[in-house]
Short mmCIF file of C-alpha atoms in Angstrom, two decimals:
data_model
loop_
_atom_site.label_atom_id
_atom_site.label_comp_id
_atom_site.label_asym_id
_atom_site.label_seq_id
_atom_site.Cartn_x
_atom_site.Cartn_y
_atom_site.Cartn_z
CA MET A 1 17.97 -7.91 -40.13
CA ASN A 2 16.06 -10.45 -42.19
CA GLU A 3 17.42 -13.55 -43.90
CA ARG A 4 17.75 -11.94 -47.33
CA ASP A 5 19.76 -8.99 -45.96
CA LEU A 6 22.04 -11.48 -44.24
CA GLU A 7 22.57 -13.40 -47.51
CA ILE A 8 23.46 -10.17 -49.31
CA ARG A 9 25.88 -9.12 -46.58
CA GLN A 10 27.56 -12.52 -46.60
CA ALA A 11 27.96 -12.48 -50.41
CA ASN A 12 29.66 -9.06 -50.20
CA LYS A 13 31.87 -10.20 -47.33
CA LYS A 14 32.95 -13.25 -49.31
CA ALA A 15 33.89 -11.30 -52.44
CA LEU A 16 35.44 -8.26 -50.71
CA PRO A 17 38.89 -9.67 -49.80
CA LYS A 18 39.62 -10.72 -53.39
CA PHE A 19 38.43 -7.31 -54.63
CA ILE A 20 40.71 -5.49 -52.16
CA VAL A 21 43.69 -7.66 -53.09
CA THR A 22 43.07 -6.96 -56.79
CA MET A 23 42.87 -3.19 -56.18
CA VAL A 24 46.06 -3.20 -54.08
CA LEU A 25 47.94 -5.22 -56.71
CA CYS A 26 46.79 -2.84 -59.47
CA CYS A 27 47.89 0.19 -57.45
CA LEU A 28 51.26 -1.39 -56.71
CA GLY A 29 51.68 -2.34 -60.36
CA GLY A 30 50.85 1.19 -61.48
CA GLY A 31 53.22 2.63 -58.91
CA VAL A 32 56.08 0.38 -60.03
CA ILE A 33 55.52 1.19 -63.70
CA GLY A 34 55.40 4.91 -62.92
CA PHE A 35 58.57 4.74 -60.82
CA LEU A 36 60.45 2.79 -63.50
CA ALA A 37 59.24 5.18 -66.20
CA ALA A 38 60.52 8.16 -64.22
CA PHE A 39 63.74 6.36 -63.23
CA PHE A 40 64.64 5.43 -66.79
CA GLY A 41 63.59 8.81 -68.20
CA ALA A 42 60.47 7.79 -70.10
CA ASP A 43 59.83 11.45 -70.86
CA ARG A 44 62.71 11.24 -73.33
CA LEU A 45 60.61 8.71 -75.22
CA ALA A 46 58.20 11.47 -76.21
CA ASP A 47 60.41 12.74 -79.02
CA VAL A 48 61.24 9.23 -80.18
CA LEU A 49 57.59 8.23 -80.30
CA LYS A 50 56.58 11.43 -82.06
CA THR A 51 59.24 10.89 -84.72
CA ALA A 52 58.19 7.25 -85.10
CA GLY A 53 54.54 8.33 -85.47
CA VAL A 54 55.35 10.89 -88.14
CA TRP A 55 57.54 8.36 -89.99
CA PHE A 56 54.75 5.77 -89.82
CA GLY A 57 52.18 8.25 -91.09
CA TRP A 58 54.44 9.47 -93.89
CA HIS A 59 56.05 6.28 -95.17
CA LEU A 60 53.89 3.35 -94.10
CA ALA A 61 50.28 4.38 -93.48
CA PRO A 62 49.38 5.34 -97.07
CA TRP A 63 50.68 2.03 -98.45
CA LEU A 64 49.02 0.01 -95.69
CA MET A 65 45.83 1.84 -96.60
CA ALA A 66 46.33 0.82 -100.22
CA ALA A 67 46.85 -2.77 -99.02
CA CYS A 68 43.54 -2.61 -97.10
CA ALA A 69 41.76 -1.40 -100.21
CA ALA A 70 43.40 -4.17 -102.25
CA ALA A 71 42.44 -6.77 -99.62
CA SER A 72 38.90 -5.52 -99.76
CA LEU A 73 38.81 -6.10 -103.51
CA ALA A 74 40.86 -9.29 -103.60
CA VAL A 75 39.46 -11.10 -100.55
CA SER A 76 36.11 -9.67 -99.49
CA LEU A 77 34.52 -9.69 -102.93
CA PRO A 78 35.40 -13.35 -103.64
CA LEU A 79 34.18 -14.33 -100.14
CA TYR A 80 30.87 -12.67 -100.87
CA ALA A 81 30.74 -14.31 -104.30
CA ARG A 82 31.22 -17.71 -102.66
CA ALA A 83 28.36 -17.07 -100.26
CA ARG A 84 26.21 -15.88 -103.15
CA ALA A 85 26.96 -19.05 -105.12
CA LEU A 86 25.99 -21.18 -102.11
CA ALA A 87 22.78 -19.19 -101.72
CA ASP A 88 21.91 -19.64 -105.41
CA ARG A 89 22.21 -23.41 -104.97
CA TRP A 90 20.23 -23.49 -101.70
CA ASP A 91 16.96 -25.40 -101.96
CA GLY A 92 15.34 -23.59 -99.03
CA GLU A 93 15.28 -26.77 -96.91
CA ASP A 94 18.85 -27.83 -96.19
CA MET A 95 19.68 -26.17 -92.85
CA ASP A 96 23.34 -27.21 -92.96
CA ALA A 97 23.70 -25.42 -96.28
CA TYR A 98 22.05 -22.32 -94.81
CA ASP A 99 24.45 -22.43 -91.84
CA ARG A 100 27.39 -22.58 -94.28
CA ILE A 101 26.09 -19.50 -96.10
CA ASP A 102 25.61 -17.71 -92.79
CA ARG A 103 29.14 -18.58 -91.63
CA GLN A 104 30.60 -17.37 -94.91
CA LEU A 105 28.77 -14.04 -94.66
CA THR A 106 29.75 -13.60 -90.99
CA ARG A 107 33.41 -14.30 -91.80
CA ASN A 108 33.28 -11.67 -94.51
CA GLN A 109 31.60 -9.18 -92.23
CA LYS A 110 34.35 -9.60 -89.60
CA LEU A 111 37.03 -9.01 -92.24
CA ASN A 112 35.25 -5.94 -93.63
CA THR A 113 34.76 -4.42 -90.17
CA PHE A 114 38.45 -4.90 -89.41
CA LEU A 115 39.48 -3.37 -92.76
CA LEU A 116 37.18 -0.36 -92.36
CA ILE A 117 38.29 0.51 -88.83
CA THR A 118 41.93 0.01 -89.81
CA GLY A 119 41.30 2.28 -92.79
CA PHE A 120 40.00 5.08 -90.59
CA PHE A 121 43.07 4.81 -88.36
CA LEU A 122 45.48 4.75 -91.29
CA LEU A 123 43.84 7.80 -92.85
CA ALA A 124 44.34 9.75 -89.63
CA ALA A 125 47.93 8.47 -89.42
CA SER A 126 48.56 9.58 -93.01
CA TYR A 127 47.32 13.09 -92.22
CA THR A 128 49.60 13.21 -89.18
CA GLY A 129 52.62 12.06 -91.13
CA SER A 130 52.04 14.16 -94.20
CA PHE A 131 51.31 17.52 -92.61
CA SER A 132 53.35 17.49 -89.42
CA GLY A 133 56.00 20.19 -89.33
CA GLY A 134 54.21 22.10 -92.07
CA GLN A 135 56.56 20.79 -94.76
CA LYS A 136 55.06 20.11 -98.17
CA GLU A 137 57.59 17.75 -99.74
CA LEU A 138 56.38 15.97 -102.82
CA SER A 139 56.69 12.51 -101.26
CA ARG A 140 54.43 13.55 -98.41
CA LEU A 141 51.79 14.86 -100.80
CA ILE A 142 52.00 11.69 -102.89
CA GLY A 143 51.58 9.62 -99.72
CA MET A 144 48.54 11.68 -98.73
CA ALA A 145 47.01 11.32 -102.20
CA VAL A 146 47.54 7.54 -102.12
CA ALA A 147 45.93 7.34 -98.67
CA ILE A 148 42.88 9.39 -99.68
CA LEU A 149 42.36 7.48 -102.92
CA ALA A 150 42.77 4.11 -101.19
CA PHE A 151 40.35 5.21 -98.46
CA PHE A 152 37.68 6.09 -100.98
CA VAL A 153 38.18 2.77 -102.76
CA LEU A 154 37.87 0.96 -99.42
CA LEU A 155 34.77 2.94 -98.50
CA PHE A 156 33.13 2.30 -101.86
CA VAL A 157 33.83 -1.44 -101.70
CA GLN A 158 32.57 -1.64 -98.11
CA VAL A 159 29.32 0.19 -98.87
CA ARG A 160 28.65 -1.88 -101.99
CA LEU A 161 29.48 -5.11 -100.17
CA SER A 162 27.18 -4.15 -97.30
CA GLN A 163 24.38 -3.50 -99.75
CA LYS A 164 24.92 -6.79 -101.57
CA THR A 165 25.17 -8.75 -98.31
CA VAL A 166 21.99 -7.21 -96.93
CA ASP A 167 20.19 -7.90 -100.22
CA LEU A 168 21.34 -11.51 -100.11
CA VAL A 169 20.14 -11.93 -96.52
CA LYS A 170 16.80 -10.35 -97.49
CA ARG A 171 16.50 -12.89 -100.30
CA LEU A 172 17.12 -15.75 -97.86
CA CYS A 173 14.94 -14.20 -95.14
CA PRO A 174 11.98 -12.49 -96.83
CA GLU A 175 10.71 -10.91 -93.61
CA LYS A 176 13.75 -8.63 -93.34
CA ARG A 177 13.29 -4.94 -94.16
CA GLY A 178 15.47 -1.95 -94.88
CA SER A 179 18.00 -0.71 -97.38
CA VAL A 180 21.60 0.11 -96.39
CA TYR A 181 21.18 3.45 -98.12
CA GLU A 182 18.41 4.51 -95.73
CA LEU A 183 19.45 6.64 -92.75
CA ASN A 184 17.16 4.65 -90.46
CA PHE A 185 18.30 1.28 -91.84
CA GLN A 186 19.35 -0.10 -88.46
CA SER A 187 15.97 0.74 -86.87
CA LYS A 188 14.05 -0.79 -89.77
CA TRP A 189 16.21 -3.91 -89.70
CA LEU A 190 15.74 -4.31 -85.94
CA ASP A 191 11.99 -3.86 -86.31
CA SER A 192 11.93 -6.73 -88.79
CA CYS A 193 13.78 -9.03 -86.38
CA ASP A 194 11.72 -11.47 -84.37
CA GLU A 195 12.01 -12.31 -80.66
CA ALA A 196 14.85 -14.82 -81.00
CA GLU A 197 16.93 -12.48 -83.15
CA ARG A 198 16.34 -9.57 -80.76
CA ALA A 199 17.35 -11.74 -77.81
CA LEU A 200 20.56 -12.60 -79.65
CA ILE A 201 21.23 -8.96 -80.53
CA GLY A 202 20.60 -8.02 -76.88
CA GLN A 203 23.12 -10.56 -75.59
CA CYS A 204 25.74 -9.51 -78.13
CA ALA A 205 25.16 -5.82 -77.36
CA TYR A 206 25.58 -6.43 -73.63
CA LYS A 207 28.87 -8.25 -74.17
CA ALA A 208 30.04 -5.36 -76.39
CA TYR A 209 29.00 -2.86 -73.69
CA ARG A 210 31.06 -4.70 -71.07
CA ALA A 211 34.06 -4.92 -73.41
CA VAL A 212 33.85 -1.17 -74.11
CA ASN A 213 33.73 -0.43 -70.37
CA LEU A 214 36.86 -2.50 -69.77
CA ALA A 215 38.65 -0.96 -72.75
CA CYS A 216 37.80 2.55 -71.50
CA VAL A 217 39.29 1.85 -68.07
CA ILE A 218 42.49 0.49 -69.59
CA LEU A 219 42.80 3.31 -72.13
CA TRP A 220 42.16 5.95 -69.46
CA GLY A 221 45.05 4.49 -67.46
CA VAL A 222 47.35 4.37 -70.47
CA PHE A 223 46.52 7.93 -71.61
CA THR A 224 46.89 9.35 -68.11
CA VAL A 225 50.40 7.89 -67.92
CA THR A 226 51.28 9.05 -71.43
CA ALA A 227 50.01 12.55 -70.61
CA LEU A 228 52.40 12.59 -67.66
CA PHE A 229 55.50 11.24 -69.38
CA LEU A 230 55.02 11.66 -73.10
CA GLY A 231 53.17 14.96 -73.22
CA THR A 232 50.17 13.61 -75.13
CA GLY A 233 47.95 16.12 -73.39
CA LEU A 234 44.41 16.14 -72.10
CA LEU A 235 42.59 15.21 -75.32
CA PRO A 236 43.08 11.41 -75.28
CA PRO A 237 41.80 10.84 -71.71
CA LEU A 238 38.97 13.32 -72.39
CA ALA A 239 37.97 11.41 -75.54
CA VAL A 240 37.97 8.12 -73.63
CA CYS A 241 35.85 9.58 -70.82
CA ILE A 242 33.35 10.98 -73.33
CA LEU A 243 32.99 7.57 -75.00
CA TRP A 244 32.70 5.93 -71.59
CA GLY A 245 30.02 8.39 -70.56
CA VAL A 246 28.06 7.96 -73.80
CA SER A 247 28.16 4.15 -73.49
CA ASN A 248 27.01 4.09 -69.87
CA GLY A 249 24.57 6.96 -70.27
CA THR A 250 22.87 5.27 -73.22
CA TYR A 251 22.68 1.95 -71.41
CA LEU A 252 21.22 3.45 -68.23
CA ARG A 253 18.75 5.64 -70.11
CA TRP A 254 17.32 2.72 -72.07
CA ALA A 255 17.41 0.40 -69.06
CA GLY A 256 15.19 2.91 -67.29
CA LYS A 257 12.91 3.41 -70.27
CA LEU A 258 12.49 -0.26 -71.09
CA SER A 259 12.15 -1.57 -67.54
CA GLY A 260 8.53 -0.55 -67.53
CA ILE A 261 7.73 -2.53 -70.69
CA ALA A 262 6.75 -6.22 -70.44
CA THR A 263 9.26 -8.42 -72.20
CA VAL A 264 8.05 -10.60 -75.04
CA GLY A 265 10.92 -13.08 -75.46
CA GLY A 266 11.15 -16.32 -73.54
CA VAL A 267 14.07 -17.65 -71.53
CA SER A 268 16.76 -19.12 -73.77
CA ASN A 269 18.16 -22.55 -73.25
CA PRO A 270 21.87 -22.27 -72.38
CA MET B 1 17.74 -19.31 -64.28
CA SER B 2 17.80 -21.64 -67.29
CA VAL B 3 14.74 -23.49 -68.51
CA ARG B 4 15.07 -26.80 -70.32
CA LEU B 5 12.31 -27.32 -72.83
CA ARG B 6 11.53 -30.32 -74.93
CA ASN B 7 9.53 -29.83 -78.07
CA ARG B 8 7.96 -31.91 -80.76
CA LEU B 9 7.62 -29.08 -83.23
CA LYS B 10 9.51 -30.88 -85.97
CA ILE B 11 7.17 -33.86 -85.70
CA TYR B 12 4.02 -31.76 -85.88
CA ARG B 13 5.47 -29.67 -88.70
CA ALA B 14 6.14 -32.86 -90.66
CA GLU B 15 2.54 -33.98 -90.02
CA LEU B 16 1.36 -30.61 -91.26
CA GLY B 17 3.45 -31.06 -94.41
CA VAL B 18 5.11 -27.64 -94.37
CA ASN B 19 8.77 -26.62 -94.42
CA GLN B 20 10.39 -24.32 -91.87
CA GLN B 21 10.02 -21.29 -94.10
CA GLU B 22 6.28 -21.81 -94.47
CA LEU B 23 5.76 -22.48 -90.76
CA ALA B 24 7.78 -19.35 -89.98
CA ARG B 25 5.58 -17.33 -92.31
CA LEU B 26 2.42 -18.66 -90.68
CA ALA B 27 3.80 -17.94 -87.19
CA GLY B 28 5.11 -14.49 -88.09
CA VAL B 29 8.74 -15.23 -87.25
CA SER B 30 11.92 -15.96 -89.17
CA ARG B 31 12.92 -19.38 -90.49
CA GLN B 32 15.98 -19.26 -88.23
CA THR B 33 13.76 -18.99 -85.17
CA ILE B 34 11.82 -22.11 -86.17
CA SER B 35 15.14 -23.87 -86.74
CA LEU B 36 16.46 -22.72 -83.33
CA ILE B 37 13.28 -23.89 -81.60
CA GLU B 38 13.34 -27.31 -83.28
CA ARG B 39 17.00 -27.77 -82.33
CA GLY B 40 16.19 -26.83 -78.75
CA ASP B 41 18.48 -23.81 -78.87
CA TYR B 42 15.73 -21.29 -78.19
CA ALA B 43 12.69 -21.38 -75.90
CA PRO B 44 9.87 -19.35 -77.49
CA SER B 45 7.75 -16.82 -75.69
CA VAL B 46 4.33 -17.87 -74.48
CA ALA B 47 2.69 -15.97 -77.32
CA LEU B 48 4.80 -17.67 -79.97
CA ALA B 49 4.36 -21.11 -78.38
CA LEU B 50 0.57 -20.66 -78.41
CA ARG B 51 0.64 -19.50 -82.04
CA LEU B 52 2.71 -22.52 -83.07
CA ALA B 53 0.43 -24.92 -81.22
CA ARG B 54 -2.62 -23.36 -82.86
CA ILE B 55 -1.05 -23.68 -86.32
CA CYS B 56 -0.27 -27.37 -85.62
CA GLY B 57 -3.82 -27.87 -84.38
CA VAL B 58 -2.78 -29.25 -81.00
CA ARG B 59 -2.47 -28.01 -77.43
CA VAL B 60 0.64 -26.11 -76.46
CA GLU B 61 1.50 -28.84 -73.93
CA ASP B 62 1.57 -31.36 -76.77
CA VAL B 63 4.26 -29.36 -78.54
CA PHE B 64 6.33 -28.06 -75.59
CA SER B 65 7.06 -29.61 -72.23
CA LEU B 66 9.51 -29.02 -69.43
CA GLU B 67 12.30 -31.56 -69.08
CA ASP B 68 11.29 -32.24 -65.46
CA ASP B 69 7.73 -33.07 -66.52
CA GLU B 70 9.06 -35.56 -69.07
CA GLN B 71 11.21 -37.25 -66.45
#
């Protein structure tokens, strides 16, 4: 055995005890939770949770959706307007001013992403609440109509804001290419990014990939337990495993494809 | 492995009399990249470093140097 093999073996040996302890603690924790759930009759929660879900979808979700649409109009648009005003005053030299514009746009983008994802969830919740049980009471239909209308308002505002934000960035950075209305916008935008921007995108994407992996493990655990005690069925864990597979499959496929290509970017300073 | 680079890009850019946007255009990168390089937050690729040195009319070692070399 050479020196390098010995180093590798020693590194594994050093990390293994902590790994085993972590696995044992997780198994014990899962076992305790499962035992307590069975002991206290968690399966009776299924009906309670289903009723709560229907109530949420019927009474709350449509109005929360309307609130998201209102927030989009009342908060996102002014935030964009502020960034636009800063950009109009920018002399093209002041880097601190540019950083302020960038921070403003990033803040707005975070808010819009949160609102859009929440909107998708609330729309699904509204469907669940309005059409469960097959009853067509007027209040349910009104709730559904409010949810659909609010969703379209939210979607319209988000798309318009995305277009305006991209146009503003293109004004500040003339080398950028692509229109949000193009189907291949993301590819065109990436192609117009230089080495530093691609390095940044790569680092962010890797962190997102790791976060998705962790989230998938946790969700798989949660849905497996809920399938056992709350009768949620096979679909949730299947959906999680599909997402997990897509994420890892895509990463591994491109890692293989790109590993043969010489990298252009330099090493970043920490 | 991290690499600490020192650069004098801002000095040479000032001697050249161009702003970041113009230097970025000449080098074929974004203004933000020039800003990141000048702040020391990004170490450019060899190709970009050579292009920048050529634009400034100096050798690449005049613009960029390793921290160890400086010490």
